[in-house]
Coordinates of C-alpha atoms and ligand atoms in Angstrom, one line a residue:
X25 CA 48.7 39.3 82.9
X26 CA 48.3 37.1 86.1
X27 CA 51.0 35.0 87.5
X28 CA 50.6 31.2 87.6
X29 CA 48.9 30.0 90.9
X30 CA 52.0 28.4 92.4
X31 CA 50.0 27.3 95.3
X32 CA 47.8 24.8 93.1
X33 CA 50.1 22.2 91.8
X34 CA 47.8 19.3 90.6
X35 CA 50.8 17.2 89.3
X36 CA 48.7 14.2 89.0
X37 CA 45.6 14.8 86.7
X38 CA 43.7 11.4 86.0
X39 CA 43.0 12.2 82.3
X40 CA 46.9 12.9 81.8
X41 CA 48.4 9.7 83.2
X42 CA 50.7 8.2 80.6
X43 CA 48.7 4.9 80.8
X44 CA 45.4 6.7 80.2
X45 CA 46.8 8.8 77.2
X46 CA 48.2 5.4 75.6
X47 CA 44.7 4.0 76.3
X48 CA 43.1 6.9 74.5
X49 CA 45.7 6.7 71.6
X50 CA 45.2 2.9 71.3
X51 CA 41.4 3.2 71.2
X52 CA 41.5 5.8 68.5
X53 CA 44.0 3.5 66.3
X54 CA 41.7 0.6 66.8
X55 CA 38.5 2.6 65.8
X56 CA 40.3 3.8 62.5
X57 CA 41.7 0.2 61.8
X58 CA 38.0 -1.1 62.5
X59 CA 36.5 1.6 60.3
X60 CA 35.2 -0.4 57.1
X61 CA 34.5 2.6 54.9
X62 CA 34.9 6.2 54.7
X63 CA 31.5 7.1 56.4
X64 CA 32.6 5.0 59.5
X65 CA 36.2 6.6 59.4
X66 CA 34.5 10.1 59.7
X67 CA 32.5 8.9 62.7
X68 CA 35.6 7.6 64.4
X69 CA 37.6 10.8 63.4
X70 CA 34.9 13.1 65.2
X71 CA 35.1 10.6 68.0
X72 CA 38.8 10.5 68.6
X73 CA 40.1 13.9 67.4
X74 CA 37.0 16.2 67.7
X75 CA 36.6 18.9 70.4
X76 CA 35.0 16.7 72.8
X77 CA 37.2 13.8 72.1
X78 CA 39.0 12.3 75.3
X79 CA 42.4 13.4 73.8
X80 CA 41.1 17.0 73.5
X81 CA 39.8 17.1 76.6
X82 CA 43.0 15.7 78.1
X83 CA 44.8 18.5 76.2
X84 CA 42.6 21.2 78.0
X85 CA 43.9 19.9 81.5
X86 CA 47.6 20.6 80.6
X87 CA 47.4 24.4 81.2
X88 CA 46.8 23.9 84.8
X89 CA 49.8 22.0 85.5
X90 CA 53.1 23.2 86.9
X91 CA 55.7 23.8 84.3
X92 CA 57.7 20.4 84.4
X93 CA 54.6 18.4 84.7
X94 CA 53.1 20.6 82.0
X95 CA 55.9 19.9 79.6
X96 CA 55.8 16.2 80.3
X97 CA 52.1 16.0 79.8
X98 CA 52.3 18.1 76.8
X99 CA 54.9 16.0 75.1
X100 CA 52.7 12.9 76.0
X101 CA 49.5 14.1 74.6
X102 CA 51.3 15.7 71.5
X103 CA 52.9 12.4 70.6
X104 CA 49.7 10.7 71.1
X105 CA 47.7 13.1 69.0
X106 CA 50.5 12.9 66.4
X107 CA 50.2 9.2 66.3
X108 CA 46.4 9.4 66.2
X109 CA 46.5 12.0 63.2
X110 CA 49.1 9.8 61.2
X111 CA 46.9 6.6 61.7
X112 CA 43.9 8.5 60.7
X113 CA 45.6 9.9 57.5
X114 CA 46.9 6.5 56.6
X115 CA 43.4 4.9 57.1
X116 CA 41.8 7.7 55.2
X117 CA 44.2 7.2 52.1
X118 CA 43.7 3.4 52.4
X119 CA 39.9 3.6 52.2
X120 CA 40.0 6.4 49.3
X121 CA 42.1 4.1 47.4
X122 CA 39.7 1.1 48.0
X123 CA 36.7 3.2 47.0
X124 CA 38.4 4.5 43.8
X125 CA 39.3 1.0 42.8
X126 CA 35.8 -0.2 43.5
X127 CA 34.2 2.7 41.6
X128 CA 36.4 2.0 38.5
X129 CA 35.1 -1.5 38.3
X130 CA 31.6 -0.7 39.2
X131 CA 31.2 2.1 36.8
X132 CA 33.2 0.6 34.0
X133 CA 31.5 1.0 30.7
X134 CA 32.1 -2.1 28.5
X135 CA 32.8 -0.4 25.1
X136 CA 32.8 -3.6 23.3
X137 CA 28.9 -4.0 23.9
X138 CA 26.9 -3.3 21.0
X139 CA 25.0 0.0 21.0
X140 CA 22.6 -0.5 18.3
X141 CA 20.9 -3.8 19.2
X142 CA 17.4 -2.5 19.7
X143 CA 14.8 -5.2 19.1
X144 CA 13.1 -4.9 15.8
X145 CA 9.5 -4.0 16.1
X146 CA 6.8 -5.7 13.8
X147 CA 3.1 -5.1 13.1
X148 CA 0.5 -6.8 14.9
X149 CA -0.8 -10.2 13.2
X150 CA -4.1 -8.8 12.9
X151 CA -2.9 -5.9 10.8
X152 CA -0.8 -8.1 8.6
X153 CA -3.8 -10.7 8.0
X154 CA -6.1 -7.8 7.4
X155 CA -3.7 -6.3 4.9
X156 CA -3.2 -9.8 3.2
X157 CA -7.0 -9.9 2.6
X158 CA -7.1 -6.5 1.2
X159 CA -4.3 -7.4 -1.1
X160 CA -6.0 -10.3 -2.7
X161 CA -9.0 -7.8 -3.6
X162 CA -6.8 -5.0 -4.5
X163 CA -5.2 -7.5 -7.2
X164 CA -8.7 -8.0 -8.5
X165 CA -9.3 -4.2 -8.8
X166 CA -11.1 -3.4 -5.8
X167 CA -10.3 0.0 -4.0
X168 CA -9.8 0.0 -0.1
X169 CA -12.4 2.1 1.7
X170 CA -12.4 3.2 5.2
X171 CA -15.0 5.2 7.4
X172 CA -15.2 6.5 10.9
X173 CA -15.2 4.2 13.9
X174 CA -17.7 6.8 15.6
X175 CA -20.6 6.5 13.4
X176 CA -23.9 8.1 12.7
X177 CA -26.8 5.8 13.7
X178 CA -28.3 6.3 10.3
X179 CA -25.1 4.8 8.6
X180 CA -24.7 2.1 10.9
X181 CA -28.5 1.1 11.1
X182 CA -31.2 2.8 9.3
X183 CA -29.5 2.9 5.9
X184 CA -28.7 -0.8 6.1
X185 CA -32.4 -1.6 6.5
X186 CA -31.9 -2.1 10.2
X187 CA -34.9 -0.5 11.6
X188 CA -35.4 1.2 15.0
X189 CA -36.9 -2.0 16.5
X190 CA -34.2 -4.3 15.4
X191 CA -32.5 -6.2 18.3
X192 CA -29.0 -5.1 17.0
X193 CA -30.2 -1.5 18.0
X194 CA -30.6 -2.7 21.7
X195 CA -28.4 -1.5 24.4
X196 CA -26.7 -4.9 24.7
X197 CA -24.8 -4.7 21.5
X198 CA -24.2 -1.1 20.7
X199 CA -22.0 1.5 22.5
X200 CA -24.1 4.6 22.1
X201 CA -22.1 8.0 22.0
X202 CA -24.9 10.5 21.6
X203 CA -28.7 10.3 21.5
X204 CA -30.8 11.4 18.5
X205 CA -31.8 15.0 18.2
X206 CA -35.0 15.2 20.4
X207 CA -37.0 17.1 17.5
X208 CA -36.1 14.7 14.9
X209 CA -37.3 11.2 13.6
X210 CA -33.6 10.1 13.2
X211 CA -34.3 9.8 9.5
X212 CA -31.1 11.3 8.1
X213 CA -27.3 11.1 9.1
X214 CA -27.4 14.7 10.1
X215 CA -29.8 14.3 12.8
X216 CA -29.4 10.7 13.8
X217 CA -27.8 9.5 17.1
X218 CA -24.1 8.5 17.3
X219 CA -22.8 5.2 18.0
X220 CA -19.3 3.3 17.9
X221 CA -20.1 1.4 14.8
X222 CA -21.0 -2.3 15.3
X223 CA -19.8 -3.6 11.9
X224 CA -18.0 -2.2 8.9
X225 CA -21.2 -2.3 6.8
X226 CA -21.7 1.4 7.3
X227 CA -18.8 1.7 5.0
X228 CA -20.8 0.0 2.2
X229 CA -23.3 3.0 2.5
X230 CA -20.6 5.7 2.5
X231 CA -18.9 4.1 -0.4
X232 CA -22.2 4.0 -2.3
X233 CA -23.0 7.5 -1.5
X234 CA -19.5 8.8 -2.5
X235 CA -18.9 6.8 -5.7
X236 CA -20.7 6.2 -8.9
X237 CA -21.4 2.5 -9.7
X238 CA -19.9 0.2 -10.5
X239 CA -18.2 0.1 -7.0
X240 CA -15.9 -2.6 -6.0
X241 CA -14.6 -1.9 -2.4
X242 CA -13.0 -3.6 0.3
X243 CA -13.4 -2.2 3.8
X244 CA -11.3 -3.3 6.7
X245 CA -11.7 -1.8 10.1
X246 CA -12.3 -1.7 14.0
X247 CA -15.7 -2.3 15.3
X248 CA -17.2 -2.3 18.7
X249 CA -19.7 -4.3 20.6
X250 CA -20.5 -4.4 24.3
X251 CA -19.3 -7.9 24.9
X252 CA -17.0 -8.7 27.9
X253 CA -13.4 -9.5 26.9
X254 CA -13.1 -13.2 27.2
X255 CA -11.4 -16.1 25.3
X256 CA -13.7 -15.7 22.2
X257 CA -15.1 -12.2 22.7
X258 CA -13.5 -8.8 22.7
X259 CA -15.6 -5.5 22.8
X260 CA -13.1 -4.0 20.1
X261 CA -12.6 -6.1 17.1
X262 CA -11.9 -6.0 13.4
X263 CA -13.8 -6.8 10.2
X264 CA -13.3 -6.9 6.8
X265 CA -16.4 -6.1 4.6
X266 CA -16.5 -6.5 0.7
X267 CA -18.9 -4.7 -1.4
X268 CA -19.5 -4.8 -5.1
X269 CA -22.0 -3.0 -7.1
X270 CA -22.4 -3.4 -10.8
X271 CA -24.9 -4.4 -13.7
X272 CA -25.8 -8.0 -13.7
X273 CA -23.9 -9.2 -10.6
X274 CA -25.3 -12.3 -9.2
X275 CA -24.9 -14.8 -6.4
X276 CA -22.7 -16.8 -8.7
X277 CA -20.3 -13.8 -8.6
X278 CA -20.4 -13.7 -4.9
X279 CA -19.6 -17.4 -4.5
X280 CA -16.7 -17.2 -7.0
X281 CA -15.3 -14.3 -5.2
X282 CA -15.4 -16.0 -2.1
X283 CA -13.9 -19.3 -3.2
X284 CA -10.9 -17.3 -4.8
X285 CA -10.4 -15.4 -1.3
X286 CA -10.1 -18.6 0.5
X287 CA -8.0 -20.2 -2.1
X288 CA -5.5 -17.1 -2.0
X289 CA -5.6 -17.2 1.8
X290 CA -5.3 -20.9 2.6
X291 CA -3.7 -22.0 -0.6
X292 CA -3.7 -25.4 -2.2
X293 CA -6.3 -27.7 -3.8
X294 CA -9.7 -28.2 -2.7
X295 CA -10.4 -25.0 -0.8
X296 CA -14.0 -23.6 -1.3
X297 CA -16.8 -22.1 0.4
X298 CA -20.6 -23.0 0.9
X299 CA -23.4 -20.8 1.7
X300 CA -26.3 -21.6 4.2
X301 CA -29.4 -19.5 4.1
X302 CA -29.5 -16.9 6.8
X303 CA -31.0 -13.5 7.4
X304 CA -29.4 -10.0 7.5
X305 CA -31.5 -6.7 7.0
X306 CA -29.1 -5.3 4.3
X307 CA -28.8 -8.4 2.1
X308 CA -31.4 -10.3 0.4
X309 CA -31.1 -13.3 0.0
X310 CA -28.5 -13.7 2.9
X311 CA -26.3 -16.5 3.7
X312 CA -23.9 -17.6 6.3
X313 CA -20.6 -18.6 4.6
X314 CA -18.5 -21.3 5.4
X315 CA -15.3 -22.5 4.1
X316 CA -13.7 -26.1 3.8
X317 CA -11.6 -26.7 6.7
X318 CA -8.0 -26.0 5.6
X319 CA -6.4 -28.5 7.8
X320 CA -8.1 -31.5 7.1
X321 CA -9.7 -30.5 3.7
X322 CA -12.9 -32.3 4.7
X323 CA -11.4 -35.5 5.4
X324 CA -12.0 -35.9 8.9
X325 CA -15.8 -35.9 8.3
X326 CA -17.2 -39.6 9.1
X327 CA -13.5 -40.7 9.5
X328 CA -12.8 -41.5 13.3
X329 CA -9.3 -42.4 12.5
X330 CA -8.5 -38.9 11.4
X331 CA -10.2 -36.5 13.8
X332 CA -9.5 -32.9 13.1
X333 CA -9.3 -30.4 16.1
X334 CA -9.5 -27.1 13.8
X335 CA -13.1 -28.1 12.6
X336 CA -14.2 -30.5 15.3
X337 CA -14.3 -33.1 12.4
X338 CA -17.2 -31.2 10.5
X339 CA -15.1 -30.4 7.7
X340 CA -16.3 -26.8 7.4
X341 CA -15.4 -23.6 9.3
X342 CA -18.0 -20.7 9.7
X343 CA -16.6 -17.7 8.2
X344 CA -19.0 -14.8 8.3
X345 CA -22.1 -13.4 6.7
X346 CA -22.9 -12.5 3.0
X347 CA -25.6 -11.9 0.7
X348 CA -26.9 -9.8 -2.4
X349 CA -27.3 -6.1 -1.3
X350 CA -30.8 -5.4 -0.3
X351 CA -32.5 -3.1 -3.0
X352 CA -33.7 -1.0 -0.2
X353 CA -30.2 -0.3 0.8
X354 CA -29.3 0.6 -3.0
X355 CA -32.4 2.9 -3.0
X356 CA -31.4 4.5 0.3
X357 CA -28.0 5.4 -1.2
X358 CA -29.5 6.7 -4.5
X359 CA -28.4 3.6 -6.7
X360 CA -31.1 2.4 -9.0
X361 CA -31.9 -1.2 -7.9
X362 CA -33.5 -1.9 -11.4
X363 CA -30.2 -1.2 -13.1
X364 CA -27.7 -2.4 -10.6
X365 CA -27.3 -5.3 -8.3
X366 CA -24.5 -6.0 -5.7
X367 CA -23.1 -8.6 -3.3
X368 CA -21.4 -8.1 0.0
X369 CA -19.8 -10.1 2.6
X370 CA -18.4 -9.6 6.1
X371 CA -16.3 -11.5 8.6
X372 CA -14.2 -11.0 11.7
X373 CA -10.4 -10.9 11.5
X374 CA -10.1 -12.0 15.1
X375 CA -11.8 -15.2 14.4
X376 CA -9.9 -15.9 11.3
X377 CA -6.5 -15.4 13.1
X378 CA -7.7 -17.7 15.7
X379 CA -8.4 -20.6 13.4
X380 CA -6.0 -19.9 10.8
X381 CA -3.1 -19.8 13.5
X382 CA -4.4 -21.9 16.3
X383 CA -4.8 -18.9 18.7
X384 CA -6.9 -20.3 21.5
X385 CA -7.6 -17.1 23.4
X386 CA -8.6 -13.8 21.9
X387 CA -7.3 -12.0 25.0
X388 CA -3.6 -12.9 23.7
X389 CA -4.5 -10.5 20.7
X390 CA -5.2 -7.4 22.8
X391 CA -2.6 -7.7 25.5
X392 CA 0.2 -6.3 23.4
X393 CA 2.7 -9.0 24.6
X394 CA 5.5 -9.4 22.2
X395 CA 5.7 -13.2 23.0
X396 CA 2.5 -13.5 21.2
X397 CA 3.2 -11.5 18.2
X398 CA 6.8 -12.6 17.7
X399 CA 6.0 -16.3 16.3
X400 CA 4.2 -14.5 13.5
X401 CA 7.4 -13.2 12.3
X402 CA 9.0 -9.7 12.2
X403 CA 7.0 -8.4 9.1
X404 CA 7.3 -4.7 9.1
Ligands
LIG515 N1 -22.3 -6.8 8.8 C1 -22.5 -8.1 9.4 C2 -21.9 -8.5 10.6 O1 -21.3 -7.8 11.3 C3 -21.8 -9.2 8.4 C4 -22.3 -9.0 6.8 C5 -21.7 -8.2 6.0 C6 -23.3 -9.9 6.4 C7 -22.1 -8.0 4.6 C8 -23.8 -9.7 5.2 C9 -23.1 -8.9 4.2 O2 -22.5 -9.4 11.2

């Protein structure tokens, strides 16, 4: 062990002067007091008590002092470090208590909050309206019939007497899924092309093929046409189609059925329909059907004092198409047109929802915003 170097006696080391040590201590205390949170305090701790902090560096100088100076300096530095560590521990405890109190408030669980108040869902008004229409006919003995939305062209067109050159077969209306078998003439369901059905009328065909007359079916469903989505068009929409095939059915039966439907749907006196001549390949004769405006009941016609927004004071609202089933359609489905006759009609649910509930923009029906569906009630 080497003896202390008596010839070197640096009594005055700058870093160990009492005022310097005091300043170091005070700076440390000030830094701890200023630390607003535990992270800041950790930084202050490293700066003022760490291995390279001023007090630690000063401490290293002590070893080189002569005995008396060493004792004095050791005491000074020791006391300063003691004070710093005490202040640090106190500030640490203070900040931890603050944090714990804050966490208790921030993470508090309000056990009085209801845990089961999930908003009740409801079905879309298109669905409920469609089912209301179905119910009217189920009550009269009709069966609900459904068919595929991806449909053979033969069912969607050919069997309905819509020939290959009919404009409805053109690209502008129809979503084509698959072309016809190249080797075939498309003359049967098996080798015809495949489309997204453009109307619910193919379900007429499927029902006539599947069932023995008398056939009374109501066919609701989703249909597709290549329209842009705007206020009055949507490429995906819904139709309801009705088909009755029996012995001796006439247009009077069609008319009575339509009148009954609008009375059930819109209620009250004076609800009836009218037919205007039209053409559909699958019905003959064919008609466009209108119903009396359910708001003004026709009283706005020629009456400027009582204008009606719903029917533009025309007294009638256009509903859809109808007619007596074309004998060619019956034949295509293996039904004897000499023995049986039938009537059919079809209309769009979106359009009916629009005028029945004053919906001005069809896009509201497809966007799925509950603020649109809620006013229709929470019918499940
Ligand atoms: N299928 C026709 C359409 O979508 C409507 C219709 C149905 C017309 C039944 C007559 C009979 O336009």
